[in-house]
Short mmCIF file of C-alpha atoms in Angstrom, two decimals:
data_model
loop_
_atom_site.label_atom_id
_atom_site.label_comp_id
_atom_site.label_asym_id
_atom_site.label_seq_id
_atom_site.Cartn_x
_atom_site.Cartn_y
_atom_site.Cartn_z
CA MET A 1 -7.90 -18.91 26.91
CA ILE A 2 -9.12 -16.41 25.00
CA HIS A 3 -8.10 -12.87 26.55
CA ASP A 4 -11.23 -11.41 27.12
CA GLU A 5 -9.49 -6.97 27.92
CA MET A 6 -8.14 -7.49 24.03
CA LEU A 7 -11.86 -8.54 22.71
CA SER A 8 -13.92 -6.12 23.99
CA LEU A 9 -11.01 -2.89 23.20
CA ALA A 10 -10.89 -4.53 20.04
CA LYS A 11 -15.38 -4.21 19.86
CA GLN A 12 -14.53 -1.26 20.82
CA MET A 13 -12.54 1.06 18.37
CA ILE A 14 -14.39 -0.90 16.05
CA GLU A 15 -17.90 1.20 17.18
CA ILE A 16 -15.37 4.05 16.57
CA PRO A 17 -15.51 4.61 11.96
CA SER A 18 -12.54 5.56 11.63
CA ILE A 19 -12.98 6.03 7.96
CA ASN A 20 -10.83 6.53 5.12
CA THR A 21 -10.54 10.24 5.16
CA THR A 22 -13.34 11.50 7.87
CA ASN A 23 -12.98 13.03 11.11
CA GLY A 24 -13.54 9.03 12.40
CA GLU A 25 -9.76 9.22 11.56
CA ARG A 26 -8.94 11.09 14.14
CA GLU A 27 -11.01 9.63 16.35
CA ILE A 28 -9.66 6.82 16.20
CA GLY A 29 -6.13 8.21 17.36
CA VAL A 30 -7.89 10.65 20.15
CA PHE A 31 -8.92 7.56 21.83
CA ILE A 32 -5.95 5.60 21.83
CA GLU A 33 -3.91 7.65 23.46
CA SER A 34 -5.91 8.22 25.83
CA TYR A 35 -5.92 4.97 26.39
CA ILE A 36 -2.64 4.77 26.18
CA ARG A 37 -2.68 8.06 28.97
CA LYS A 38 -4.37 6.05 30.98
CA ILE A 39 -1.43 3.47 32.05
CA PRO A 40 -0.21 3.84 34.61
CA TYR A 41 3.15 3.32 33.54
CA PHE A 42 2.86 6.55 31.13
CA GLN A 43 0.78 8.00 33.94
CA LYS A 44 4.09 8.24 35.48
CA HIS A 45 6.36 8.74 31.92
CA PRO A 46 4.07 11.08 30.49
CA ASP A 47 7.02 12.20 27.73
CA GLN A 48 6.70 8.67 26.59
CA VAL A 49 4.06 9.57 24.70
CA ILE A 50 4.29 11.42 21.80
CA VAL A 51 1.11 11.93 19.58
CA GLN A 52 1.82 13.68 15.84
CA GLU A 53 -0.53 15.32 14.30
CA LEU A 54 -0.11 15.05 10.65
CA LYS A 55 1.40 18.50 8.56
CA ASP A 56 -1.47 20.69 6.74
CA ASP A 57 -3.97 18.26 7.73
CA PRO A 58 -7.61 19.11 8.35
CA LEU A 59 -9.02 16.45 9.97
CA HIS A 60 -5.62 17.27 12.05
CA ARG A 61 -5.09 12.99 12.03
CA ARG A 62 -2.44 11.96 14.28
CA ASN A 63 0.69 9.49 14.67
CA VAL A 64 0.02 7.83 18.93
CA THR A 65 4.12 6.61 19.25
CA ALA A 66 4.79 5.70 22.94
CA ILE A 67 7.96 4.42 24.45
CA LEU A 68 7.99 1.91 27.22
CA LEU A 69 11.85 1.80 28.42
CA GLY A 70 13.11 -1.98 29.97
CA GLU A 71 14.79 -1.38 33.65
CA LYS A 72 16.67 -4.58 33.36
CA GLY A 73 19.95 -3.90 33.63
CA VAL A 74 20.78 -1.65 30.02
CA SER A 75 19.53 -2.80 27.00
CA LYS A 76 19.25 -0.59 23.61
CA ASP A 77 17.35 -3.77 22.19
CA THR A 78 14.29 -2.63 20.72
CA LEU A 79 11.14 -3.63 18.79
CA LEU A 80 8.34 -1.58 17.41
CA PHE A 81 5.24 -2.84 16.88
CA HIS A 82 2.85 -0.51 14.11
CA GLY A 83 -0.45 -0.96 13.25
CA HIS A 84 -2.82 1.41 11.09
CA THR A 85 -5.90 3.07 12.21
CA ASP A 86 -8.29 3.03 9.51
CA THR A 87 -10.91 1.37 7.56
CA VAL A 88 -12.41 1.40 4.49
CA GLY A 89 -15.25 2.45 3.77
CA LEU A 90 -19.45 0.67 4.24
CA GLU A 91 -20.50 0.81 0.83
CA GLY A 92 -21.02 -2.94 0.58
CA TYR A 93 -22.42 -3.28 3.19
CA GLY A 94 -26.23 -2.18 1.60
CA ALA A 95 -29.33 -2.12 3.76
CA LEU A 96 -27.10 -3.55 7.02
CA GLU A 97 -24.74 -0.29 6.53
CA GLU A 98 -25.75 1.43 9.99
CA TYR A 99 -24.01 -2.04 12.39
CA ALA A 100 -21.71 -2.15 9.96
CA CYS A 101 -19.51 -0.70 12.87
CA LYS A 102 -21.98 -2.14 16.39
CA PRO A 103 -20.28 -5.21 15.82
CA ASP A 104 -22.46 -7.40 18.39
CA GLU A 105 -25.91 -5.94 16.41
CA LEU A 106 -24.64 -7.07 12.92
CA ARG A 107 -24.59 -10.34 14.27
CA ARG A 108 -28.03 -10.55 14.93
CA HIS A 109 -29.22 -8.37 11.90
CA MET A 110 -26.34 -10.37 9.50
CA GLN A 111 -29.24 -14.16 10.51
CA THR A 112 -31.27 -12.23 8.85
CA VAL A 113 -30.04 -11.95 5.49
CA GLU A 114 -29.23 -14.66 2.54
CA LEU A 115 -24.83 -15.77 3.11
CA SER A 116 -22.82 -18.15 1.65
CA HIS A 117 -22.57 -21.30 3.70
CA GLU A 118 -18.95 -20.27 4.68
CA VAL A 119 -19.81 -17.53 6.02
CA ARG A 120 -23.42 -18.22 7.33
CA GLU A 121 -21.12 -21.59 9.30
CA ASP A 122 -18.57 -18.80 10.29
CA LEU A 123 -21.89 -15.96 11.74
CA GLU A 124 -23.33 -19.02 13.97
CA SER A 125 -20.22 -20.43 15.10
CA GLY A 126 -19.29 -17.70 17.15
CA ASP A 127 -15.66 -17.59 16.80
CA TYR A 128 -16.04 -14.86 14.12
CA LEU A 129 -16.56 -10.34 15.76
CA PHE A 130 -18.09 -9.05 12.37
CA GLY A 131 -18.09 -5.53 11.11
CA ARG A 132 -16.14 -3.20 9.03
CA GLY A 133 -11.99 -2.66 10.38
CA SER A 134 -12.53 -6.25 12.68
CA CYS A 135 -9.27 -7.82 10.37
CA ASP A 136 -8.11 -4.92 9.16
CA MET A 137 -7.26 -3.88 11.07
CA LYS A 138 -8.31 -2.92 15.01
CA SER A 139 -7.92 -6.67 16.60
CA GLY A 140 -4.14 -5.95 15.92
CA ASP A 141 -4.13 -2.90 17.31
CA ALA A 142 -5.85 -3.60 20.54
CA VAL A 143 -3.29 -6.94 20.73
CA PHE A 144 -0.37 -4.45 19.82
CA LEU A 145 -2.59 -2.13 22.93
CA VAL A 146 -3.36 -4.48 25.66
CA THR A 147 0.32 -6.37 25.61
CA LEU A 148 2.08 -2.65 26.33
CA LYS A 149 -0.51 -2.21 28.74
CA GLN A 150 0.65 -5.61 30.28
CA TRP A 151 4.65 -5.75 30.43
CA SER A 152 4.21 -1.83 31.38
CA GLU A 153 3.08 -3.45 34.45
CA HIS A 154 6.27 -4.95 35.14
CA PRO A 155 9.03 -3.06 33.82
CA GLU A 156 11.47 -4.27 35.88
CA GLN A 157 11.93 -7.74 33.97
CA LEU A 158 12.47 -6.14 30.48
CA SER A 159 16.51 -5.73 28.69
CA GLY A 160 15.69 -3.48 26.18
CA ASN A 161 12.00 -1.38 24.76
CA ILE A 162 9.29 -1.77 23.61
CA VAL A 163 7.17 1.51 20.62
CA VAL A 164 4.10 2.03 19.85
CA SER A 165 3.26 3.53 16.61
CA PHE A 166 -0.65 3.89 15.81
CA ASN A 167 -0.87 5.35 12.56
CA PRO A 168 -4.05 6.54 9.97
CA VAL A 169 -4.09 6.72 6.34
CA GLU A 170 -3.17 3.64 5.19
CA GLU A 171 -5.95 3.03 3.49
CA ASN A 172 -4.47 5.41 -0.23
CA LEU A 173 -1.44 7.07 0.81
CA HIS A 174 0.80 5.88 3.56
CA THR A 175 0.54 9.13 5.38
CA GLY A 176 0.33 8.13 8.41
CA MET A 177 3.59 5.83 8.65
CA ILE A 178 5.36 7.68 6.61
CA GLU A 179 6.17 11.29 8.86
CA GLY A 180 5.47 9.13 12.53
CA LEU A 181 9.75 8.33 10.80
CA THR A 182 10.90 11.03 12.20
CA VAL A 183 9.85 10.52 15.56
CA LEU A 184 11.52 6.88 15.38
CA ASP A 185 14.14 8.69 14.23
CA GLU A 186 13.45 10.63 17.02
CA LEU A 187 12.63 8.23 19.53
CA LYS A 188 16.38 6.44 18.16
CA GLU A 189 18.39 9.21 18.78
CA ARG A 190 16.98 10.29 21.71
CA TYR A 191 16.95 6.70 23.96
CA SER A 192 20.49 5.47 21.10
CA LEU A 193 17.56 1.89 20.51
CA ASN A 194 18.54 -0.63 18.50
CA PHE A 195 15.38 -1.52 17.18
CA LEU A 196 15.42 -5.36 16.31
CA MET A 197 12.01 -5.94 13.60
CA GLY A 198 9.42 -3.64 13.33
CA ILE A 199 6.39 -6.16 13.89
CA ASN A 200 2.74 -4.98 12.64
CA ASN A 201 -0.44 -7.32 13.12
CA ASP A 202 -2.46 -6.17 8.96
CA PHE A 203 -4.76 -8.95 8.22
CA ILE A 204 -3.80 -12.22 7.56
CA ALA A 205 -5.95 -14.81 6.09
CA PRO A 206 -6.20 -18.86 4.28
CA LEU A 207 -4.78 -19.07 1.10
CA TYR A 208 -6.59 -21.26 -1.11
CA PRO A 209 -10.13 -22.71 0.36
CA ASN A 210 -9.95 -24.50 3.35
CA ASP A 211 -6.28 -23.70 4.81
CA GLN A 212 -4.72 -23.82 8.34
CA LYS A 213 -1.48 -22.72 7.90
CA LYS A 214 -1.03 -19.35 10.18
CA THR A 215 1.46 -17.36 7.51
CA ILE A 216 4.00 -14.93 9.29
CA TYR A 217 5.65 -12.40 6.63
CA THR A 218 9.33 -12.06 7.18
CA GLY A 219 9.18 -8.96 4.49
CA MET A 220 6.83 -6.77 2.22
CA VAL A 221 5.70 -6.24 -1.00
CA GLY A 222 6.82 -3.59 -3.28
CA LYS A 223 3.60 -1.06 -4.94
CA LEU A 224 4.62 0.98 -8.10
CA LEU A 225 2.12 3.21 -9.97
CA PRO A 226 3.73 3.07 -13.40
CA CYS A 227 1.60 5.40 -15.71
CA PHE A 228 0.58 5.70 -19.12
CA TYR A 229 -0.27 9.17 -20.49
CA ILE A 230 -0.96 9.08 -24.95
CA GLN A 231 -1.10 11.09 -27.18
CA GLY A 232 -2.39 10.42 -30.24
CA LYS A 233 -4.05 12.25 -33.29
CA GLU A 234 -7.05 12.81 -33.21
CA THR A 235 -10.18 13.36 -36.14
CA HIS A 236 -13.12 13.37 -37.24
CA VAL A 237 -15.52 10.32 -36.69
CA GLY A 238 -16.14 10.71 -40.59
CA GLN A 239 -13.17 9.75 -41.91
CA CYS A 240 -12.14 8.14 -38.25
CA PHE A 241 -9.20 6.25 -40.31
CA GLU A 242 -7.28 8.95 -40.43
CA GLY A 243 -6.81 9.29 -36.80
CA PHE A 244 -4.93 7.65 -33.99
CA ASP A 245 -7.45 6.17 -30.79
CA ALA A 246 -6.08 7.63 -28.65
CA SER A 247 -8.40 5.95 -26.92
CA MET A 248 -7.65 2.40 -28.43
CA VAL A 249 -3.49 3.14 -27.55
CA ALA A 250 -4.47 3.04 -23.39
CA ALA A 251 -7.31 -0.59 -24.35
CA GLY A 252 -4.67 -1.89 -25.71
CA LEU A 253 -2.44 -1.04 -22.31
CA VAL A 254 -4.62 -2.59 -20.46
CA HIS A 255 -4.70 -5.31 -23.01
CA LYS A 256 -1.11 -5.64 -22.49
CA ILE A 257 -0.33 -5.36 -19.32
CA HIS A 258 -3.87 -6.18 -17.10
CA LEU A 259 -3.10 -9.62 -14.89
CA ASN A 260 -0.07 -10.36 -17.20
CA LYS A 261 1.47 -12.87 -15.94
CA ALA A 262 5.20 -12.13 -18.00
CA PHE A 263 4.80 -8.85 -15.53
CA SER A 264 5.02 -10.78 -11.90
CA ASP A 265 8.12 -10.56 -9.76
CA GLU A 266 9.97 -14.07 -8.07
CA TYR A 267 12.47 -14.25 -5.29
CA GLU A 268 13.35 -17.18 -4.61
CA GLY A 269 10.41 -19.55 -5.07
CA GLU A 270 7.76 -16.19 -4.60
CA TYR A 271 5.76 -14.71 -7.45
CA SER A 272 4.02 -11.54 -6.84
CA TYR A 273 0.83 -11.04 -8.72
CA PRO A 274 0.25 -9.43 -11.37
CA PRO A 275 -0.31 -6.02 -12.35
CA SER A 276 -4.15 -4.87 -12.57
CA VAL A 277 -5.43 -1.90 -13.44
CA LEU A 278 -6.46 0.83 -11.55
CA LYS A 279 -7.32 3.71 -14.20
CA MET A 280 -7.98 4.19 -17.22
CA LYS A 281 -9.91 7.03 -19.52
CA ASP A 282 -9.74 9.60 -22.47
CA LEU A 283 -9.15 13.02 -21.30
CA LYS A 284 -11.94 14.76 -23.56
CA PRO A 285 -13.79 17.42 -22.12
CA TRP A 286 -17.26 17.31 -23.47
CA TYR A 287 -19.12 14.84 -26.18
CA ASN A 288 -17.84 15.62 -29.60
CA VAL A 289 -17.83 13.40 -32.34
CA GLN A 290 -13.75 12.88 -32.39
CA THR A 291 -11.66 10.40 -31.40
CA ALA A 292 -9.67 11.24 -28.30
CA ALA A 293 -6.57 13.39 -29.02
CA GLU A 294 -5.79 12.33 -24.92
CA ALA A 295 -6.28 8.99 -22.91
CA PHE A 296 -4.27 8.13 -19.19
CA VAL A 297 -4.28 4.19 -17.82
CA TYR A 298 -2.29 3.47 -15.18
CA PHE A 299 -2.03 -0.57 -12.88
CA ASN A 300 -0.88 -1.04 -9.84
CA TYR A 301 1.99 -2.93 -10.12
CA PHE A 302 3.50 -5.68 -7.07
CA VAL A 303 7.17 -5.80 -6.82
CA HIS A 304 9.65 -8.40 -4.63
CA ASN A 305 12.88 -7.26 -6.07
CA ALA A 306 13.23 -6.34 -9.35
CA SER A 307 15.01 -2.73 -10.40
CA MET A 308 12.92 0.34 -11.17
CA GLU A 309 15.65 -0.49 -14.36
CA GLU A 310 14.30 -3.43 -15.56
CA ILE A 311 10.99 -2.21 -14.15
CA THR A 312 10.55 0.49 -16.95
CA ASP A 313 12.12 -1.40 -19.62
CA LYS A 314 9.51 -3.68 -19.62
CA LEU A 315 7.12 -0.84 -19.72
CA VAL A 316 8.43 0.75 -21.59
CA THR A 317 8.90 -2.52 -24.37
CA ALA A 318 5.73 -3.11 -24.08
CA ALA A 319 4.17 -0.49 -24.96
CA GLY A 320 6.17 0.33 -27.86
CA GLU A 321 4.22 -3.23 -28.83
CA VAL A 322 1.32 -2.21 -28.12
CA PHE A 323 1.71 1.17 -30.50
CA GLU A 324 2.73 -1.13 -33.27
CA GLU A 325 -0.20 -3.77 -33.31
CA THR A 326 -1.90 -0.65 -33.55
CA VAL A 327 -0.71 1.39 -36.31
CA GLU A 328 -0.85 -2.31 -38.08
CA LYS A 329 -5.17 -2.54 -36.51
CA ILE A 330 -6.03 0.29 -38.29
CA ASN A 331 -3.98 -0.35 -41.76
CA SER A 332 -5.59 -4.07 -41.82
CA GLU A 333 -9.10 -2.76 -40.70
CA TYR A 334 -8.78 -0.11 -43.30
CA GLN A 335 -7.23 -2.19 -46.07
CA TRP A 336 -10.66 -4.55 -45.69
CA PHE A 337 -12.93 -0.74 -45.82
CA CYS A 338 -11.04 0.58 -48.93
CA GLU A 339 -11.58 -3.35 -50.47
CA LYS A 340 -15.49 -3.33 -49.45
CA SER A 341 -15.61 0.97 -50.83
CA GLY A 342 -14.18 1.11 -53.61
CA GLN A 343 -11.22 3.71 -52.15
CA GLU A 344 -8.19 3.23 -52.79
CA TYR A 345 -5.35 2.42 -50.03
CA MET A 346 -2.90 3.87 -49.47
CA GLU A 347 -0.77 2.24 -45.50
CA TYR A 348 -0.28 4.77 -42.99
CA HIS A 349 2.51 5.84 -40.88
CA TYR A 350 3.24 6.30 -37.56
CA LYS A 351 6.50 5.91 -36.34
CA LYS A 352 6.91 4.22 -33.02
CA ARG A 353 7.62 6.79 -30.16
CA VAL A 354 7.76 5.65 -26.84
CA VAL A 355 9.32 7.70 -23.95
CA THR A 356 9.75 7.31 -19.48
CA TYR A 357 9.05 11.67 -18.24
CA ASP A 358 12.30 11.62 -17.63
CA GLU A 359 13.93 11.15 -21.63
CA LEU A 360 10.53 14.13 -22.09
CA TYR A 361 12.07 16.19 -19.59
CA GLN A 362 15.56 16.43 -21.29
CA ILE A 363 14.66 16.60 -24.49
CA ALA A 364 12.10 19.04 -23.67
CA LYS A 365 15.31 21.36 -22.05
CA GLU A 366 17.62 20.88 -24.03
CA LYS A 367 14.68 23.79 -26.61
CA PRO A 368 14.33 27.27 -26.40
CA GLY A 369 11.57 29.01 -23.76
CA PHE A 370 12.13 26.19 -20.94
CA SER A 371 11.85 26.71 -18.31
CA ASN A 372 12.41 24.98 -14.49
CA GLN A 373 9.78 28.19 -12.77
CA LYS A 374 7.54 26.87 -15.23
CA LEU A 375 6.82 23.02 -14.55
CA ALA A 376 7.14 24.82 -10.63
CA GLU A 377 3.55 27.06 -11.57
CA ILE A 378 2.16 24.28 -13.47
CA ILE A 379 2.17 21.81 -10.47
CA GLN A 380 1.29 24.54 -8.15
CA LYS A 381 -1.61 25.73 -10.18
CA GLU A 382 -3.28 22.07 -10.65
CA LEU A 383 -2.46 21.60 -6.88
CA GLU A 384 -4.75 23.94 -5.82
CA LYS A 385 -7.21 22.93 -8.90
CA LYS A 386 -7.14 20.16 -6.49
CA THR A 387 -6.38 17.81 -9.59
CA ASP A 388 -5.60 14.10 -8.73
CA THR A 389 -1.69 13.23 -7.66
CA ARG A 390 -1.65 11.44 -10.39
CA GLU A 391 -2.57 13.64 -13.14
CA VAL A 392 -1.39 16.51 -12.44
CA PRO A 393 1.86 15.51 -14.17
CA ILE A 394 -0.78 15.61 -17.59
CA ALA A 395 -0.18 18.96 -17.90
CA MET A 396 3.32 18.80 -17.01
CA ILE A 397 3.85 16.23 -20.19
CA ARG A 398 1.67 18.81 -21.86
CA TYR A 399 3.68 21.14 -20.96
CA LEU A 400 6.67 19.10 -22.22
CA LEU A 401 5.40 17.93 -25.46
CA GLN A 402 4.68 21.88 -26.91
CA THR A 403 8.33 22.57 -25.18
CA ALA A 404 9.78 19.75 -27.73
CA GLY A 405 8.04 20.40 -30.01
CA ILE A 406 6.00 16.64 -30.81
CA THR A 407 2.74 16.46 -32.14
CA THR A 408 2.88 13.03 -33.56
CA PRO A 409 1.99 9.75 -31.31
CA ILE A 410 3.61 9.48 -28.74
CA ILE A 411 3.48 7.37 -25.33
CA VAL A 412 5.09 8.92 -22.45
CA VAL A 413 5.44 6.68 -19.31
CA TYR A 414 5.88 7.97 -15.34
CA TYR A 415 5.52 6.69 -12.25
CA ALA A 416 2.94 8.19 -9.65
CA ALA A 417 1.84 7.65 -5.40
CA PRO A 418 1.51 5.45 -3.88
CA TYR A 419 4.80 4.57 -3.91
CA CYS A 420 5.66 1.30 -1.99
CA PRO A 421 9.72 0.29 -1.37
CA HIS A 422 9.37 -3.48 -1.07
CA ASN A 423 11.85 -4.95 1.60
CA THR A 424 12.32 -8.88 3.07
CA LEU A 425 15.07 -10.18 5.25
CA GLN A 426 17.93 -10.29 3.68
CA GLY A 427 21.07 -11.54 4.59
CA GLU A 428 22.46 -11.24 8.61
CA ASN A 429 19.03 -10.64 8.94
CA GLU A 430 18.10 -13.77 7.91
CA LYS A 431 19.36 -14.97 11.44
CA LEU A 432 15.46 -13.96 12.07
CA VAL A 433 13.83 -15.26 10.42
CA ASN A 434 15.50 -19.06 12.02
CA ASP A 435 14.46 -16.83 15.76
CA LEU A 436 10.34 -16.70 14.47
CA LYS A 437 10.84 -19.84 13.58
CA LYS A 438 11.85 -21.26 17.37
CA ILE A 439 9.42 -19.16 18.66
CA THR A 440 6.74 -19.66 16.37
CA ALA A 441 7.28 -23.45 17.80
CA GLU A 442 7.41 -23.09 20.66
CA VAL A 443 3.03 -21.64 19.86
CA MET A 444 2.72 -24.84 17.91
CA ASP A 445 3.91 -26.84 20.88
CA GLU A 446 1.36 -24.89 22.74
CA THR A 447 -1.54 -24.56 20.90
CA GLY A 448 -1.58 -27.01 18.19
CA ASP A 449 -1.36 -24.11 15.34
CA GLU A 450 0.76 -24.31 12.22
CA TYR A 451 2.45 -21.84 10.75
CA ARG A 452 4.13 -21.08 7.21
CA PHE A 453 6.31 -18.37 6.70
CA LEU A 454 6.85 -15.86 3.34
CA ARG A 455 8.51 -13.51 1.91
CA PHE A 456 6.52 -11.16 0.80
CA TYR A 457 3.36 -9.73 2.56
CA PRO A 458 0.69 -9.39 -0.50
CA SER A 459 -0.77 -6.81 0.17
CA LEU A 460 -0.08 -3.28 0.83
CA SER A 461 1.36 -1.97 3.62
CA ASP A 462 2.83 0.65 6.47
CA SER A 463 5.82 -1.54 6.97
CA SER A 464 7.49 -0.88 3.36
CA TYR A 465 8.36 2.49 4.76
CA LEU A 466 10.45 0.93 7.86
CA LYS A 467 13.12 -0.63 5.19
CA ILE A 468 14.28 0.31 1.42
CA ASP A 469 16.08 -2.94 -0.79
CA ASP A 470 16.60 -0.68 -3.90
CA THR A 471 19.59 -0.61 -4.27
CA LYS A 472 20.84 3.82 -4.82
CA GLU A 473 20.41 3.13 -8.79
CA SER A 474 16.98 1.47 -9.12
CA VAL A 475 15.49 4.52 -6.41
CA ASP A 476 17.50 7.71 -9.18
CA VAL A 477 15.54 6.19 -12.45
CA LEU A 478 11.90 6.32 -9.75
CA LYS A 479 12.75 9.19 -8.81
CA ASN A 480 13.74 10.40 -11.79
CA ASN A 481 10.34 9.55 -14.03
CA PHE A 482 8.53 10.51 -10.62
CA PRO A 483 7.29 14.03 -11.82
CA ALA A 484 7.17 16.34 -8.82
CA PHE A 485 8.33 13.51 -5.94
CA GLU A 486 9.01 15.66 -3.68
CA HIS A 487 5.72 18.07 -4.23
CA LEU A 488 3.24 14.64 -5.21
CA TYR A 489 4.47 12.59 -3.18
CA PRO A 490 7.66 13.49 -0.45
CA VAL A 491 8.64 9.28 0.18
CA PRO A 492 11.87 10.09 3.07
CA LEU A 493 13.61 7.97 1.19
CA LYS A 494 16.92 9.03 2.64
CA LEU A 495 15.43 9.08 6.16
CA ILE A 496 13.40 4.79 5.73
CA GLN A 497 17.45 4.16 4.48
CA LYS A 498 18.69 5.48 7.92
CA ILE A 499 16.35 4.01 9.86
CA ASN A 500 16.66 0.23 8.16
CA ILE A 501 14.03 -1.92 9.98
CA PRO A 502 13.75 -5.31 9.76
CA ALA A 503 9.83 -5.79 8.90
CA VAL A 504 7.79 -8.61 9.68
CA ASN A 505 4.07 -8.75 9.63
CA PHE A 506 2.48 -11.36 12.69
CA GLY A 507 -1.13 -10.55 12.45
CA CYS A 508 -4.92 -11.07 13.50
CA TYR A 509 -6.00 -14.20 11.65
CA GLY A 510 -9.28 -13.70 9.80
CA LYS A 511 -11.29 -13.17 6.51
CA ASP A 512 -12.42 -10.73 3.87
CA ALA A 513 -11.21 -7.93 4.42
CA HIS A 514 -12.56 -5.01 2.47
CA LYS A 515 -15.23 -7.13 2.46
CA TRP A 516 -18.77 -5.69 3.82
CA THR A 517 -17.94 -9.86 5.56
CA GLU A 518 -15.18 -9.02 7.09
CA ARG A 519 -14.51 -10.72 10.24
CA VAL A 520 -11.64 -12.03 12.86
CA ASN A 521 -10.83 -14.78 14.09
CA ILE A 522 -11.57 -15.10 17.89
CA PRO A 523 -9.51 -17.82 19.40
CA TYR A 524 -5.98 -17.36 16.92
CA THR A 525 -6.86 -13.07 17.51
CA PHE A 526 -7.23 -13.28 21.08
CA GLY A 527 -5.93 -15.81 22.46
CA VAL A 528 -3.05 -17.37 20.25
CA LEU A 529 -1.72 -14.21 18.62
CA PRO A 530 -0.91 -13.06 21.79
CA LYS A 531 1.24 -16.08 23.24
CA LEU A 532 3.00 -15.49 19.90
CA ILE A 533 3.35 -11.67 20.87
CA GLU A 534 4.65 -12.41 24.75
CA LYS A 535 7.42 -14.70 22.94
CA THR A 536 8.47 -12.53 20.87
CA ILE A 537 9.35 -9.56 23.44
CA THR A 538 10.04 -12.89 26.39
CA TYR A 539 13.25 -14.26 23.52
CA TYR A 540 14.50 -10.59 22.44
CA LEU A 541 13.18 -8.25 25.48
CA GLU A 542 13.98 -10.33 28.61
CA LYS A 543 15.45 -14.07 28.76
CA GLY A 544 17.42 -12.56 25.70
CA ARG A 545 19.12 -14.59 22.98
CA ASP A 546 21.51 -18.04 22.67
#
């Protein structure tokens, strides 16, 4: 049976437009805190609700965490339920934008516009709740909140503990979860908690048309943002063959890497999506008839299990191939032009030069005049100018190239924010998979819903920060090639390794997350999913495991 309280709460949360980087992110945190504090258990134990305002945050966004302590015997076993509270923007809604966060009104107005057959069918079925955040992931948050409320009424039935954590800023830099790790660590120390598992309710969806299975993800895809700074050789367009156009190299990198299956990471039969280009531009500050001396491009890069050494080598190799292909292209076209125009052809020679940021830094630091203090001043200056954090390293690289005396064409490879560690249930944690298969089998017997298990949640997730599978050596390669890591994206890697919570995703079930047709399936999300969570709590914290 559909849990009406969860559906009602989801609608209330959707009606708070908590769009990333807006005041709504603060408001949704206030709403969630208020909801939890009204629960009788937490009125008796107000110190078990922890509100953490994000550091130096002008919007005063907050993490809201609460712990329900079981009273049935003595057990430190703990389940963490966590979810993000922000959403993406409303741009895609067009004329329906004013109703995007008003589910009932949106439903009525959607009946008057052109829709695909599938969306129309879902709308008219009454089985879907539409609205921004309905699927990603306020319905999942509502399920967690009502579940917390229900179990708080009978703490004597729990032989373990439940922690809930609700975090903003998931839709870009994951700042909420990253800073919230300190709260989880404090709770772990204060109550000597043994975190069995962290369960996220971020959205799940059909994997292909007419797919009816629900997916349990037993790990999180990693995410890197490899960046390429290109220093070329400018020239007037009237002498176009005399230059080494940085924009041409950037375009070559996009052609080489974007959607290239060779960069898809495989682990035990599961393949990550290949890289996607997210930004490409030259760095000319204004128009002129000079070719670009500098260009910049970066990609989204998903990781299942590859090491940073392996990934970096592949990116450097690809950049080297593009460098050589660019030289070949210049000479091929120039030779044709000379033949047609009767000019003497002389081949242009450029030495292939591709380095990582760390390699460039090591070269520059041996040169007279190098100064780490100067690098620090450059970082501070760029931050004061509010330069995008992904582009702050450009100024640092310019300084290093100048210090090293490198004026010829070169490609510099580095990493930038965000960085999401990859993790999956391996080794001793494999038992959790078997446990979850037992639990889902019970749900299937009762509801008829069929489940599949996959190792990696394919979208970016806060759960990436609960556990890290990379080795120390791999992490060192990342940090060494992530300029100003401690300033620009200080992920507390040691804290993640200390907390080390196995991460899985159950998920509210819906379609079209991030699209204007975003919607969540009501019968599953508010009927079956709560049953799955209840059985999980019972299995681990009430009747105990076999």
